[in-house]
Amino acid sequence: MTEKIENLNKELSLTFKRLSKYSNQEINFKPNSKKWSIGENMYHLWLTEITTEKYIRKKTSYPDTLINVSKIAKLRLKLLKLIFFLGLKFKAPKIVVDPIPENIDLQELKNKWLKSRDSFEILINNLDEEILKKGILRHPLAGRIDMNMTLSFLLSHFIHHKKIIHKLEKKINL
């Protein structure tokens, strides 16, 4: 699990470093009204992470209600990773898209994200090993997944959006 957290931290750091060369106006540039800007993609990723942490905090406060992860959930998560790898898109749950501000201040988002990432890591490190193996997150497509699967999803999701962000960067530089 430590390796997955380190990979998430590395991806986040590299992405913010790469995006630091752009102004907030460029970060908020939308190629058309139906597509998200770089800032909106980043904000969505952050919302996904903080919503995940809040859900896990709530669920793990009632450890007796946690269930085991099913084989079907493992299979569904692999399918979801394949969908991300192929670059297919689907509508995100409302909780991780609403509300996304129209104008994102990248430095402000970075500061919030680093703070929330620290909080998430502390949560993970303080949970009992047996709880981490239970279905602590109910993913809308995969179902109940454990912490290892959750971190794997978050990393795949981040990389999926990173590809979208790189495409958007090319449109800024036209």
PDB file of N, CA and C in Angstrom, residues 15-118:
ATOM      1  N   THR A  15       2.528  16.336 -11.836  1.00  0.00           N
ATOM      2  CA  THR A  15       1.466  17.040 -12.563  1.00  0.00           C
ATOM      3  C   THR A  15       1.437  18.511 -12.176  1.00  0.00           C
ATOM      4  N   PHE A  16       1.511  18.799 -10.878  1.00  0.00           N
ATOM      5  CA  PHE A  16       1.527  20.206 -10.469  1.00  0.00           C
ATOM      6  C   PHE A  16       2.776  20.918 -10.995  1.00  0.00           C
ATOM      7  N   LYS A  17       3.898  20.223 -10.988  1.00  0.00           N
ATOM      8  CA  LYS A  17       5.138  20.822 -11.513  1.00  0.00           C
ATOM      9  C   LYS A  17       4.966  21.148 -12.993  1.00  0.00           C
ATOM     10  N   ARG A  18       4.410  20.206 -13.741  1.00  0.00           N
ATOM     11  CA  ARG A  18       4.204  20.405 -15.178  1.00  0.00           C
ATOM     12  C   ARG A  18       3.239  21.569 -15.447  1.00  0.00           C
ATOM     13  N   LEU A  19       2.184  21.651 -14.633  1.00  0.00           N
ATOM     14  CA  LEU A  19       1.155  22.674 -14.862  1.00  0.00           C
ATOM     15  C   LEU A  19       1.556  24.051 -14.343  1.00  0.00           C
ATOM     16  N   SER A  20       2.617  24.129 -13.540  1.00  0.00           N
ATOM     17  CA  SER A  20       3.015  25.400 -12.926  1.00  0.00           C
ATOM     18  C   SER A  20       3.433  26.452 -13.960  1.00  0.00           C
ATOM     19  N   LYS A  21       3.754  26.028 -15.175  1.00  0.00           N
ATOM     20  CA  LYS A  21       4.177  26.990 -16.208  1.00  0.00           C
ATOM     21  C   LYS A  21       2.998  27.751 -16.821  1.00  0.00           C
ATOM     22  N   TYR A  22       1.779  27.301 -16.512  1.00  0.00           N
ATOM     23  CA  TYR A  22       0.594  27.942 -17.097  1.00  0.00           C
ATOM     24  C   TYR A  22      -0.016  28.952 -16.135  1.00  0.00           C
ATOM     25  N   SER A  23      -0.624  29.969 -16.723  1.00  0.00           N
ATOM     26  CA  SER A  23      -1.366  30.945 -15.920  1.00  0.00           C
ATOM     27  C   SER A  23      -2.710  30.314 -15.529  1.00  0.00           C
ATOM     28  N   ASN A  24      -3.370  30.910 -14.553  1.00  0.00           N
ATOM     29  CA  ASN A  24      -4.697  30.413 -14.183  1.00  0.00           C
ATOM     30  C   ASN A  24      -5.684  30.557 -15.346  1.00  0.00           C
ATOM     31  N   GLN A  25      -5.466  31.575 -16.175  1.00  0.00           N
ATOM     32  CA  GLN A  25      -6.325  31.746 -17.351  1.00  0.00           C
ATOM     33  C   GLN A  25      -6.162  30.539 -18.290  1.00  0.00           C
ATOM     34  N   GLU A  26      -4.927  30.097 -18.496  1.00  0.00           N
ATOM     35  CA  GLU A  26      -4.683  28.928 -19.351  1.00  0.00           C
ATOM     36  C   GLU A  26      -5.219  27.651 -18.696  1.00  0.00           C
ATOM     37  N   ILE A  27      -5.059  27.534 -17.384  1.00  0.00           N
ATOM     38  CA  ILE A  27      -5.548  26.357 -16.652  1.00  0.00           C
ATOM     39  C   ILE A  27      -7.068  26.254 -16.758  1.00  0.00           C
ATOM     40  N   ASN A  28      -7.738  27.395 -16.859  1.00  0.00           N
ATOM     41  CA  ASN A  28      -9.201  27.421 -16.922  1.00  0.00           C
ATOM     42  C   ASN A  28      -9.749  27.497 -18.347  1.00  0.00           C
ATOM     43  N   PHE A  29      -8.869  27.409 -19.340  1.00  0.00           N
ATOM     44  CA  PHE A  29      -9.290  27.441 -20.747  1.00  0.00           C
ATOM     45  C   PHE A  29     -10.092  26.185 -21.086  1.00  0.00           C
ATOM     46  N   LYS A  30     -11.274  26.394 -21.702  1.00  0.00           N
ATOM     47  CA  LYS A  30     -12.118  25.285 -22.138  1.00  0.00           C
ATOM     48  C   LYS A  30     -12.121  25.263 -23.669  1.00  0.00           C
ATOM     49  N   PRO A  31     -11.738  24.125 -24.259  1.00  0.00           N
ATOM     50  CA  PRO A  31     -11.732  24.050 -25.722  1.00  0.00           C
ATOM     51  C   PRO A  31     -13.130  24.182 -26.306  1.00  0.00           C
ATOM     52  N   ASN A  32     -14.140  23.733 -25.553  1.00  0.00           N
ATOM     53  CA  ASN A  32     -15.542  23.964 -25.915  1.00  0.00           C
ATOM     54  C   ASN A  32     -16.398  23.811 -24.664  1.00  0.00           C
ATOM     55  N   SER A  33     -17.646  24.194 -24.762  1.00  0.00           N
ATOM     56  CA  SER A  33     -18.506  24.252 -23.571  1.00  0.00           C
ATOM     57  C   SER A  33     -18.824  22.877 -22.978  1.00  0.00           C
ATOM     58  N   LYS A  34     -18.613  21.806 -23.745  1.00  0.00           N
ATOM     59  CA  LYS A  34     -18.932  20.466 -23.249  1.00  0.00           C
ATOM     60  C   LYS A  34     -17.742  19.766 -22.594  1.00  0.00           C
ATOM     61  N   LYS A  35     -16.566  20.360 -22.706  1.00  0.00           N
ATOM     62  CA  LYS A  35     -15.357  19.739 -22.150  1.00  0.00           C
ATOM     63  C   LYS A  35     -14.877  20.513 -20.932  1.00  0.00           C
ATOM     64  N   TRP A  36     -14.264  19.772 -20.017  1.00  0.00           N
ATOM     65  CA  TRP A  36     -13.682  20.402 -18.834  1.00  0.00           C
ATOM     66  C   TRP A  36     -12.343  21.029 -19.176  1.00  0.00           C
ATOM     67  N   SER A  37     -12.006  22.053 -18.431  1.00  0.00           N
ATOM     68  CA  SER A  37     -10.682  22.665 -18.517  1.00  0.00           C
ATOM     69  C   SER A  37      -9.700  21.797 -17.723  1.00  0.00           C
ATOM     70  N   ILE A  38      -8.428  22.140 -17.808  1.00  0.00           N
ATOM     71  CA  ILE A  38      -7.414  21.458 -16.994  1.00  0.00           C
ATOM     72  C   ILE A  38      -7.766  21.633 -15.521  1.00  0.00           C
ATOM     73  N   GLY A  39      -8.121  22.850 -15.138  1.00  0.00           N
ATOM     74  CA  GLY A  39      -8.472  23.133 -13.755  1.00  0.00           C
ATOM     75  C   GLY A  39      -9.648  22.294 -13.275  1.00  0.00           C
ATOM     76  N   GLU A  40     -10.666  22.159 -14.115  1.00  0.00           N
ATOM     77  CA  GLU A  40     -11.838  21.355 -13.735  1.00  0.00           C
ATOM     78  C   GLU A  40     -11.475  19.876 -13.588  1.00  0.00           C
ATOM     79  N   ASN A  41     -10.611  19.380 -14.476  1.00  0.00           N
ATOM     80  CA  ASN A  41     -10.138  17.995 -14.347  1.00  0.00           C
ATOM     81  C   ASN A  41      -9.399  17.797 -13.031  1.00  0.00           C
ATOM     82  N   MET A  42      -8.526  18.738 -12.702  1.00  0.00           N
ATOM     83  CA  MET A  42      -7.760  18.637 -11.454  1.00  0.00           C
ATOM     84  C   MET A  42      -8.677  18.730 -10.241  1.00  0.00           C
ATOM     85  N   TYR A  43      -9.629  19.630 -10.293  1.00  0.00           N
ATOM     86  CA  TYR A  43     -10.553  19.793  -9.172  1.00  0.00           C
ATOM     87  C   TYR A  43     -11.395  18.528  -8.987  1.00  0.00           C
ATOM     88  N   HIS A  44     -11.816  17.928 -10.086  1.00  0.00           N
ATOM     89  CA  HIS A  44     -12.569  16.674 -10.033  1.00  0.00           C
ATOM     90  C   HIS A  44     -11.738  15.574  -9.368  1.00  0.00           C
ATOM     91  N   LEU A  45     -10.469  15.497  -9.712  1.00  0.00           N
ATOM     92  CA  LEU A  45      -9.592  14.491  -9.100  1.00  0.00           C
ATOM     93  C   LEU A  45      -9.474  14.713  -7.595  1.00  0.00           C
ATOM     94  N   TRP A  46      -9.328  15.968  -7.204  1.00  0.00           N
ATOM     95  CA  TRP A  46      -9.246  16.294  -5.777  1.00  0.00           C
ATOM     96  C   TRP A  46     -10.560  15.963  -5.066  1.00  0.00           C
ATOM     97  N   LEU A  47     -11.676  16.352  -5.685  1.00  0.00           N
ATOM     98  CA  LEU A  47     -12.990  16.036  -5.097  1.00  0.00           C
ATOM     99  C   LEU A  47     -13.166  14.531  -4.924  1.00  0.00           C
ATOM    100  N   THR A  48     -12.724  13.763  -5.902  1.00  0.00           N
ATOM    101  CA  THR A  48     -12.820  12.305  -5.820  1.00  0.00           C
ATOM    102  C   THR A  48     -12.053  11.800  -4.609  1.00  0.00           C
ATOM    103  N   GLU A  49     -10.867  12.348  -4.411  1.00  0.00           N
ATOM    104  CA  GLU A  49     -10.030  11.908  -3.300  1.00  0.00           C
ATOM    105  C   GLU A  49     -10.616  12.289  -1.945  1.00  0.00           C
ATOM    106  N   ILE A  50     -11.068  13.532  -1.798  1.00  0.00           N
ATOM    107  CA  ILE A  50     -11.574  13.937  -0.480  1.00  0.00           C
ATOM    108  C   ILE A  50     -12.910  13.269  -0.173  1.00  0.00           C
ATOM    109  N   THR A  51     -13.707  13.040  -1.198  1.00  0.00           N
ATOM    110  CA  THR A  51     -14.978  12.337  -1.000  1.00  0.00           C
ATOM    111  C   THR A  51     -14.711  10.890  -0.590  1.00  0.00           C
ATOM    112  N   THR A  52     -13.713  10.288  -1.197  1.00  0.00           N
ATOM    113  CA  THR A  52     -13.317   8.913  -0.852  1.00  0.00           C
ATOM    114  C   THR A  52     -12.869   8.854   0.604  1.00  0.00           C
ATOM    115  N   GLU A  53     -12.032   9.800   0.996  1.00  0.00           N
ATOM    116  CA  GLU A  53     -11.561   9.810   2.385  1.00  0.00           C
ATOM    117  C   GLU A  53     -12.718   9.973   3.364  1.00  0.00           C
ATOM    118  N   LYS A  54     -13.619  10.910   3.083  1.00  0.00           N
ATOM    119  CA  LYS A  54     -14.769  11.135   3.979  1.00  0.00           C
ATOM    120  C   LYS A  54     -15.611   9.871   4.112  1.00  0.00           C
ATOM    121  N   TYR A  55     -15.849   9.205   2.986  1.00  0.00           N
ATOM    122  CA  TYR A  55     -16.651   7.985   2.999  1.00  0.00           C
ATOM    123  C   TYR A  55     -15.965   6.907   3.835  1.00  0.00           C
ATOM    124  N   ILE A  56     -14.664   6.741   3.640  1.00  0.00           N
ATOM    125  CA  ILE A  56     -13.914   5.712   4.365  1.00  0.00           C
ATOM    126  C   ILE A  56     -13.887   6.034   5.865  1.00  0.00           C
ATOM    127  N   ARG A  57     -13.725   7.299   6.204  1.00  0.00           N
ATOM    128  CA  ARG A  57     -13.763   7.682   7.624  1.00  0.00           C
ATOM    129  C   ARG A  57     -15.100   7.285   8.251  1.00  0.00           C
ATOM    130  N   LYS A  58     -16.173   7.563   7.524  1.00  0.00           N
ATOM    131  CA  LYS A  58     -17.503   7.243   8.051  1.00  0.00           C
ATOM    132  C   LYS A  58     -17.676   5.729   8.181  1.00  0.00           C
ATOM    133  N   LYS A  59     -17.351   4.994   7.130  1.00  0.00           N
ATOM    134  CA  LYS A  59     -17.539   3.537   7.128  1.00  0.00           C
ATOM    135  C   LYS A  59     -16.684   2.843   8.179  1.00  0.00           C
ATOM    136  N   THR A  60     -15.451   3.281   8.328  1.00  0.00           N
ATOM    137  CA  THR A  60     -14.556   2.605   9.275  1.00  0.00           C
ATOM    138  C   THR A  60     -14.860   2.979  10.728  1.00  0.00           C
ATOM    139  N   SER A  61     -15.708   3.967  10.933  1.00  0.00           N
ATOM    140  CA  SER A  61     -16.111   4.283  12.307  1.00  0.00           C
ATOM    141  C   SER A  61     -17.129   3.259  12.815  1.00  0.00           C
ATOM    142  N   TYR A  62     -17.646   2.429  11.911  1.00  0.00           N
ATOM    143  CA  TYR A  62     -18.544   1.322  12.252  1.00  0.00           C
ATOM    144  C   TYR A  62     -17.954   0.030  11.685  1.00  0.00           C
ATOM    145  N   PRO A  63     -16.822  -0.429  12.227  1.00  0.00           N
ATOM    146  CA  PRO A  63     -16.109  -1.571  11.634  1.00  0.00           C
ATOM    147  C   PRO A  63     -16.925  -2.868  11.578  1.00  0.00           C
ATOM    148  N   ASP A  64     -17.897  -3.031  12.456  1.00  0.00           N
ATOM    149  CA  ASP A  64     -18.712  -4.256  12.459  1.00  0.00           C
ATOM    150  C   ASP A  64     -19.613  -4.363  11.231  1.00  0.00           C
ATOM    151  N   THR A  65     -19.851  -3.240  10.575  1.00  0.00           N
ATOM    152  CA  THR A  65     -20.731  -3.249   9.399  1.00  0.00           C
ATOM    153  C   THR A  65     -19.974  -3.493   8.094  1.00  0.00           C
ATOM    154  N   LEU A  66     -18.640  -3.532   8.157  1.00  0.00           N
ATOM    155  CA  LEU A  66     -17.834  -3.722   6.942  1.00  0.00           C
ATOM    156  C   LEU A  66     -17.941  -5.166   6.457  1.00  0.00           C
ATOM    157  N   ILE A  67     -17.987  -5.305   5.136  1.00  0.00           N
ATOM    158  CA  ILE A  67     -18.097  -6.638   4.545  1.00  0.00           C
ATOM    159  C   ILE A  67     -16.833  -6.977   3.757  1.00  0.00           C
ATOM    160  N   ASN A  68     -16.701  -8.244   3.413  1.00  0.00           N
ATOM    161  CA  ASN A  68     -15.570  -8.683   2.599  1.00  0.00           C
ATOM    162  C   ASN A  68     -15.765  -8.243   1.153  1.00  0.00           C
ATOM    163  N   VAL A  69     -14.667  -8.163   0.443  1.00  0.00           N
ATOM    164  CA  VAL A  69     -14.684  -7.791  -0.975  1.00  0.00           C
ATOM    165  C   VAL A  69     -15.002  -9.038  -1.794  1.00  0.00           C
ATOM    166  N   SER A  70     -15.919  -8.893  -2.737  1.00  0.00           N
ATOM    167  CA  SER A  70     -16.301 -10.038  -3.573  1.00  0.00           C
ATOM    168  C   SER A  70     -15.372 -10.159  -4.778  1.00  0.00           C
ATOM    169  N   LYS A  71     -15.356 -11.349  -5.356  1.00  0.00           N
ATOM    170  CA  LYS A  71     -14.571 -11.581  -6.577  1.00  0.00           C
ATOM    171  C   LYS A  71     -15.119 -10.737  -7.728  1.00  0.00           C
ATOM    172  N   ILE A  72     -16.416 -10.516  -7.723  1.00  0.00           N
ATOM    173  CA  ILE A  72     -17.046  -9.703  -8.776  1.00  0.00           C
ATOM    174  C   ILE A  72     -16.531  -8.262  -8.703  1.00  0.00           C
ATOM    175  N   ALA A  73     -16.365  -7.737  -7.482  1.00  0.00           N
ATOM    176  CA  ALA A  73     -15.842  -6.372  -7.320  1.00  0.00           C
ATOM    177  C   ALA A  73     -14.422  -6.280  -7.872  1.00  0.00           C
ATOM    178  N   LYS A  74     -13.628  -7.316  -7.634  1.00  0.00           N
ATOM    179  CA  LYS A  74     -12.254  -7.331  -8.165  1.00  0.00           C
ATOM    180  C   LYS A  74     -12.268  -7.330  -9.683  1.00  0.00           C
ATOM    181  N   LEU A  75     -13.166  -8.122 -10.254  1.00  0.00           N
ATOM    182  CA  LEU A  75     -13.299  -8.189 -11.705  1.00  0.00           C
ATOM    183  C   LEU A  75     -13.785  -6.853 -12.278  1.00  0.00           C
ATOM    184  N   ARG A  76     -14.779  -6.265 -11.630  1.00  0.00           N
ATOM    185  CA  ARG A  76     -15.302  -4.975 -12.087  1.00  0.00           C
ATOM    186  C   ARG A  76     -14.234  -3.884 -12.034  1.00  0.00           C
ATOM    187  N   LEU A  77     -13.400  -3.917 -10.984  1.00  0.00           N
ATOM    188  CA  LEU A  77     -12.337  -2.919 -10.879  1.00  0.00           C
ATOM    189  C   LEU A  77     -11.330  -3.092 -12.013  1.00  0.00           C
ATOM    190  N   LYS A  78     -11.022  -4.336 -12.372  1.00  0.00           N
ATOM    191  CA  LYS A  78     -10.110  -4.578 -13.506  1.00  0.00           C
ATOM    192  C   LYS A  78     -10.727  -4.045 -14.804  1.00  0.00           C
ATOM    193  N   LEU A  79     -12.028  -4.248 -14.950  1.00  0.00           N
ATOM    194  CA  LEU A  79     -12.727  -3.739 -16.130  1.00  0.00           C
ATOM    195  C   LEU A  79     -12.679  -2.207 -16.160  1.00  0.00           C
ATOM    196  N   LEU A  80     -12.870  -1.594 -15.008  1.00  0.00           N
ATOM    197  CA  LEU A  80     -12.811  -0.139 -14.909  1.00  0.00           C
ATOM    198  C   LEU A  80     -11.423   0.381 -15.281  1.00  0.00           C
ATOM    199  N   LYS A  81     -10.382  -0.307 -14.823  1.00  0.00           N
ATOM    200  CA  LYS A  81      -9.013   0.084 -15.174  1.00  0.00           C
ATOM    201  C   LYS A  81      -8.793  -0.041 -16.681  1.00  0.00           C
ATOM    202  N   LEU A  82      -9.365  -1.061 -17.292  1.00  0.00           N
ATOM    203  CA  LEU A  82      -9.267  -1.233 -18.741  1.00  0.00           C
ATOM    204  C   LEU A  82      -9.960  -0.074 -19.459  1.00  0.00           C
ATOM    205  N   ILE A  83     -11.116   0.312 -18.957  1.00  0.00           N
ATOM    206  CA  ILE A  83     -11.851   1.449 -19.536  1.00  0.00           C
ATOM    207  C   ILE A  83     -10.991   2.710 -19.468  1.00  0.00           C
ATOM    208  N   PHE A  84     -10.358   2.934 -18.311  1.00  0.00           N
ATOM    209  CA  PHE A  84      -9.462   4.098 -18.175  1.00  0.00           C
ATOM    210  C   PHE A  84      -8.301   3.998 -19.151  1.00  0.00           C
ATOM    211  N   PHE A  85      -7.696   2.811 -19.247  1.00  0.00           N
ATOM    212  CA  PHE A  85      -6.548   2.605 -20.124  1.00  0.00           C
ATOM    213  C   PHE A  85      -6.915   2.908 -21.576  1.00  0.00           C
ATOM    214  N   LEU A  86      -8.104   2.482 -21.979  1.00  0.00           N
ATOM    215  CA  LEU A  86      -8.556   2.703 -23.355  1.00  0.00           C
ATOM    216  C   LEU A  86      -8.965   4.155 -23.600  1.00  0.00           C
ATOM    217  N   GLY A  87      -9.099   4.933 -22.523  1.00  0.00           N
ATOM    218  CA  GLY A  87      -9.455   6.344 -22.674  1.00  0.00           C
ATOM    219  C   GLY A  87     -10.930   6.581 -22.878  1.00  0.00           C
ATOM    220  N   LEU A  88     -11.738   5.572 -22.574  1.00  0.00           N
ATOM    221  CA  LEU A  88     -13.180   5.745 -22.708  1.00  0.00           C
ATOM    222  C   LEU A  88     -13.688   6.650 -21.595  1.00  0.00           C
ATOM    223  N   LYS A  89     -14.748   7.368 -21.876  1.00  0.00           N
ATOM    224  CA  LYS A  89     -15.295   8.302 -20.899  1.00  0.00           C
ATOM    225  C   LYS A  89     -16.708   7.892 -20.523  1.00  0.00           C
ATOM    226  N   PHE A  90     -17.056   8.192 -19.289  1.00  0.00           N
ATOM    227  CA  PHE A  90     -18.428   8.018 -18.842  1.00  0.00           C
ATOM    228  C   PHE A  90     -18.719   9.056 -17.782  1.00  0.00           C
ATOM    229  N   LYS A  91     -19.978   9.264 -17.531  1.00  0.00           N
ATOM    230  CA  LYS A  91     -20.397  10.310 -16.609  1.00  0.00           C
ATOM    231  C   LYS A  91     -20.003   9.966 -15.178  1.00  0.00           C
ATOM    232  N   ALA A  92     -19.328  10.916 -14.541  1.00  0.00           N
ATOM    233  CA  ALA A  92     -18.903  10.736 -13.149  1.00  0.00           C
ATOM    234  C   ALA A  92     -20.090  10.962 -12.214  1.00  0.00           C
ATOM    235  N   PRO A  93     -20.073  10.309 -11.056  1.00  0.00           N
ATOM    236  CA  PRO A  93     -21.151  10.547 -10.084  1.00  0.00           C
ATOM    237  C   PRO A  93     -21.223  12.021  -9.695  1.00  0.00           C
ATOM    238  N   LYS A  94     -22.420  12.494  -9.436  1.00  0.00           N
ATOM    239  CA  LYS A  94     -22.657  13.906  -9.141  1.00  0.00           C
ATOM    240  C   LYS A  94     -21.799  14.415  -7.983  1.00  0.00           C
ATOM    241  N   ILE A  95     -21.564  13.579  -6.998  1.00  0.00           N
ATOM    242  CA  ILE A  95     -20.826  13.998  -5.805  1.00  0.00           C
ATOM    243  C   ILE A  95     -19.390  14.423  -6.117  1.00  0.00           C
ATOM    244  N   VAL A  96     -18.826  13.944  -7.217  1.00  0.00           N
ATOM    245  CA  VAL A  96     -17.439  14.309  -7.564  1.00  0.00           C
ATOM    246  C   VAL A  96     -17.357  15.263  -8.756  1.00  0.00           C
ATOM    247  N   VAL A  97     -18.495  15.862  -9.113  1.00  0.00           N
ATOM    248  CA  VAL A  97     -18.483  16.888 -10.162  1.00  0.00           C
ATOM    249  C   VAL A  97     -19.233  18.144  -9.731  1.00  0.00           C
ATOM    250  N   ASP A  98     -19.931  18.058  -8.623  1.00  0.00           N
ATOM    251  CA  ASP A  98     -20.772  19.167  -8.200  1.00  0.00           C
ATOM    252  C   ASP A  98     -20.456  19.553  -6.766  1.00  0.00           C
ATOM    253  N   PRO A  99     -20.016  20.709  -6.524  1.00  0.00           N
ATOM    254  CA  PRO A  99     -19.796  21.807  -7.462  1.00  0.00           C
ATOM    255  C   PRO A  99     -18.308  21.930  -7.823  1.00  0.00           C
ATOM    256  N   ILE A 100     -18.065  22.094  -9.088  1.00  0.00           N
ATOM    257  CA  ILE A 100     -16.711  22.416  -9.556  1.00  0.00           C
ATOM    258  C   ILE A 100     -16.751  23.882  -9.972  1.00  0.00           C
ATOM    259  N   PRO A 101     -15.933  24.703  -9.334  1.00  0.00           N
ATOM    260  CA  PRO A 101     -15.929  26.130  -9.697  1.00  0.00           C
ATOM    261  C   PRO A 101     -15.496  26.346 -11.142  1.00  0.00           C
ATOM    262  N   GLU A 102     -15.979  27.422 -11.722  1.00  0.00           N
ATOM    263  CA  GLU A 102     -15.606  27.743 -13.105  1.00  0.00           C
ATOM    264  C   GLU A 102     -14.139  28.140 -13.216  1.00  0.00           C
ATOM    265  N   ASN A 103     -13.660  28.866 -12.223  1.00  0.00           N
ATOM    266  CA  ASN A 103     -12.269  29.311 -12.235  1.00  0.00           C
ATOM    267  C   ASN A 103     -11.519  28.676 -11.075  1.00  0.00           C
ATOM    268  N   ILE A 104     -10.480  27.943 -11.418  1.00  0.00           N
ATOM    269  CA  ILE A 104      -9.665  27.235 -10.440  1.00  0.00           C
ATOM    270  C   ILE A 104      -8.343  27.975 -10.284  1.00  0.00           C
ATOM    271  N   ASP A 105      -7.980  28.274  -9.047  1.00  0.00           N
ATOM    272  CA  ASP A 105      -6.659  28.805  -8.751  1.00  0.00           C
ATOM    273  C   ASP A 105      -5.777  27.595  -8.460  1.00  0.00           C
ATOM    274  N   LEU A 106      -4.842  27.316  -9.344  1.00  0.00           N
ATOM    275  CA  LEU A 106      -4.058  26.088  -9.249  1.00  0.00           C
ATOM    276  C   LEU A 106      -3.234  26.012  -7.959  1.00  0.00           C
ATOM    277  N   GLN A 107      -2.649  27.114  -7.549  1.00  0.00           N
ATOM    278  CA  GLN A 107      -1.833  27.110  -6.324  1.00  0.00           C
ATOM    279  C   GLN A 107      -2.707  26.847  -5.099  1.00  0.00           C
ATOM    280  N   GLU A 108      -3.878  27.441  -5.074  1.00  0.00           N
ATOM    281  CA  GLU A 108      -4.816  27.222  -3.965  1.00  0.00           C
ATOM    282  C   GLU A 108      -5.263  25.761  -3.933  1.00  0.00           C
ATOM    283  N   LEU A 109      -5.553  25.204  -5.099  1.00  0.00           N
ATOM    284  CA  LEU A 109      -5.948  23.795  -5.174  1.00  0.00           C
ATOM    285  C   LEU A 109      -4.804  22.896  -4.708  1.00  0.00           C
ATOM    286  N   LYS A 110      -3.607  23.215  -5.120  1.00  0.00           N
ATOM    287  CA  LYS A 110      -2.438  22.423  -4.704  1.00  0.00           C
ATOM    288  C   LYS A 110      -2.312  22.412  -3.181  1.00  0.00           C
ATOM    289  N   ASN A 111      -2.448  23.571  -2.561  1.00  0.00           N
ATOM    290  CA  ASN A 111      -2.339  23.665  -1.107  1.00  0.00           C
ATOM    291  C   ASN A 111      -3.410  22.829  -0.404  1.00  0.00           C
ATOM    292  N   LYS A 112      -4.655  22.923  -0.895  1.00  0.00           N
ATOM    293  CA  LYS A 112      -5.749  22.131  -0.323  1.00  0.00           C
ATOM    294  C   LYS A 112      -5.472  20.634  -0.501  1.00  0.00           C
ATOM    295  N   TRP A 113      -4.991  20.285  -1.681  1.00  0.00           N
ATOM    296  CA  TRP A 113      -4.776  18.884  -2.015  1.00  0.00           C
ATOM    297  C   TRP A 113      -3.681  18.270  -1.145  1.00  0.00           C
ATOM    298  N   LEU A 114      -2.590  18.998  -0.974  1.00  0.00           N
ATOM    299  CA  LEU A 114      -1.495  18.475  -0.158  1.00  0.00           C
ATOM    300  C   LEU A 114      -1.950  18.267   1.282  1.00  0.00           C
ATOM    301  N   LYS A 115      -2.766  19.165   1.768  1.00  0.00           N
ATOM    302  CA  LYS A 115      -3.316  19.043   3.127  1.00  0.00           C
ATOM    303  C   LYS A 115      -4.244  17.827   3.226  1.00  0.00           C
ATOM    304  N   SER A 116      -5.122  17.679   2.257  1.00  0.00           N
ATOM    305  CA  SER A 116      -6.058  16.548   2.296  1.00  0.00           C
ATOM    306  C   SER A 116      -5.342  15.223   2.041  1.00  0.00           C
ATOM    307  N   ARG A 117      -4.303  15.229   1.237  1.00  0.00           N
ATOM    308  CA  ARG A 117      -3.532  14.008   0.987  1.00  0.00           C
ATOM    309  C   ARG A 117      -2.852  13.551   2.277  1.00  0.00           C
ATOM    310  N   ASP A 118      -2.312  14.504   3.031  1.00  0.00           N
ATOM    311  CA  ASP A 118      -1.708  14.168   4.329  1.00  0.00           C
ATOM    312  C   ASP A 118      -2.749  13.547   5.256  1.00  0.00           C
TER     313      ASP A 118
END
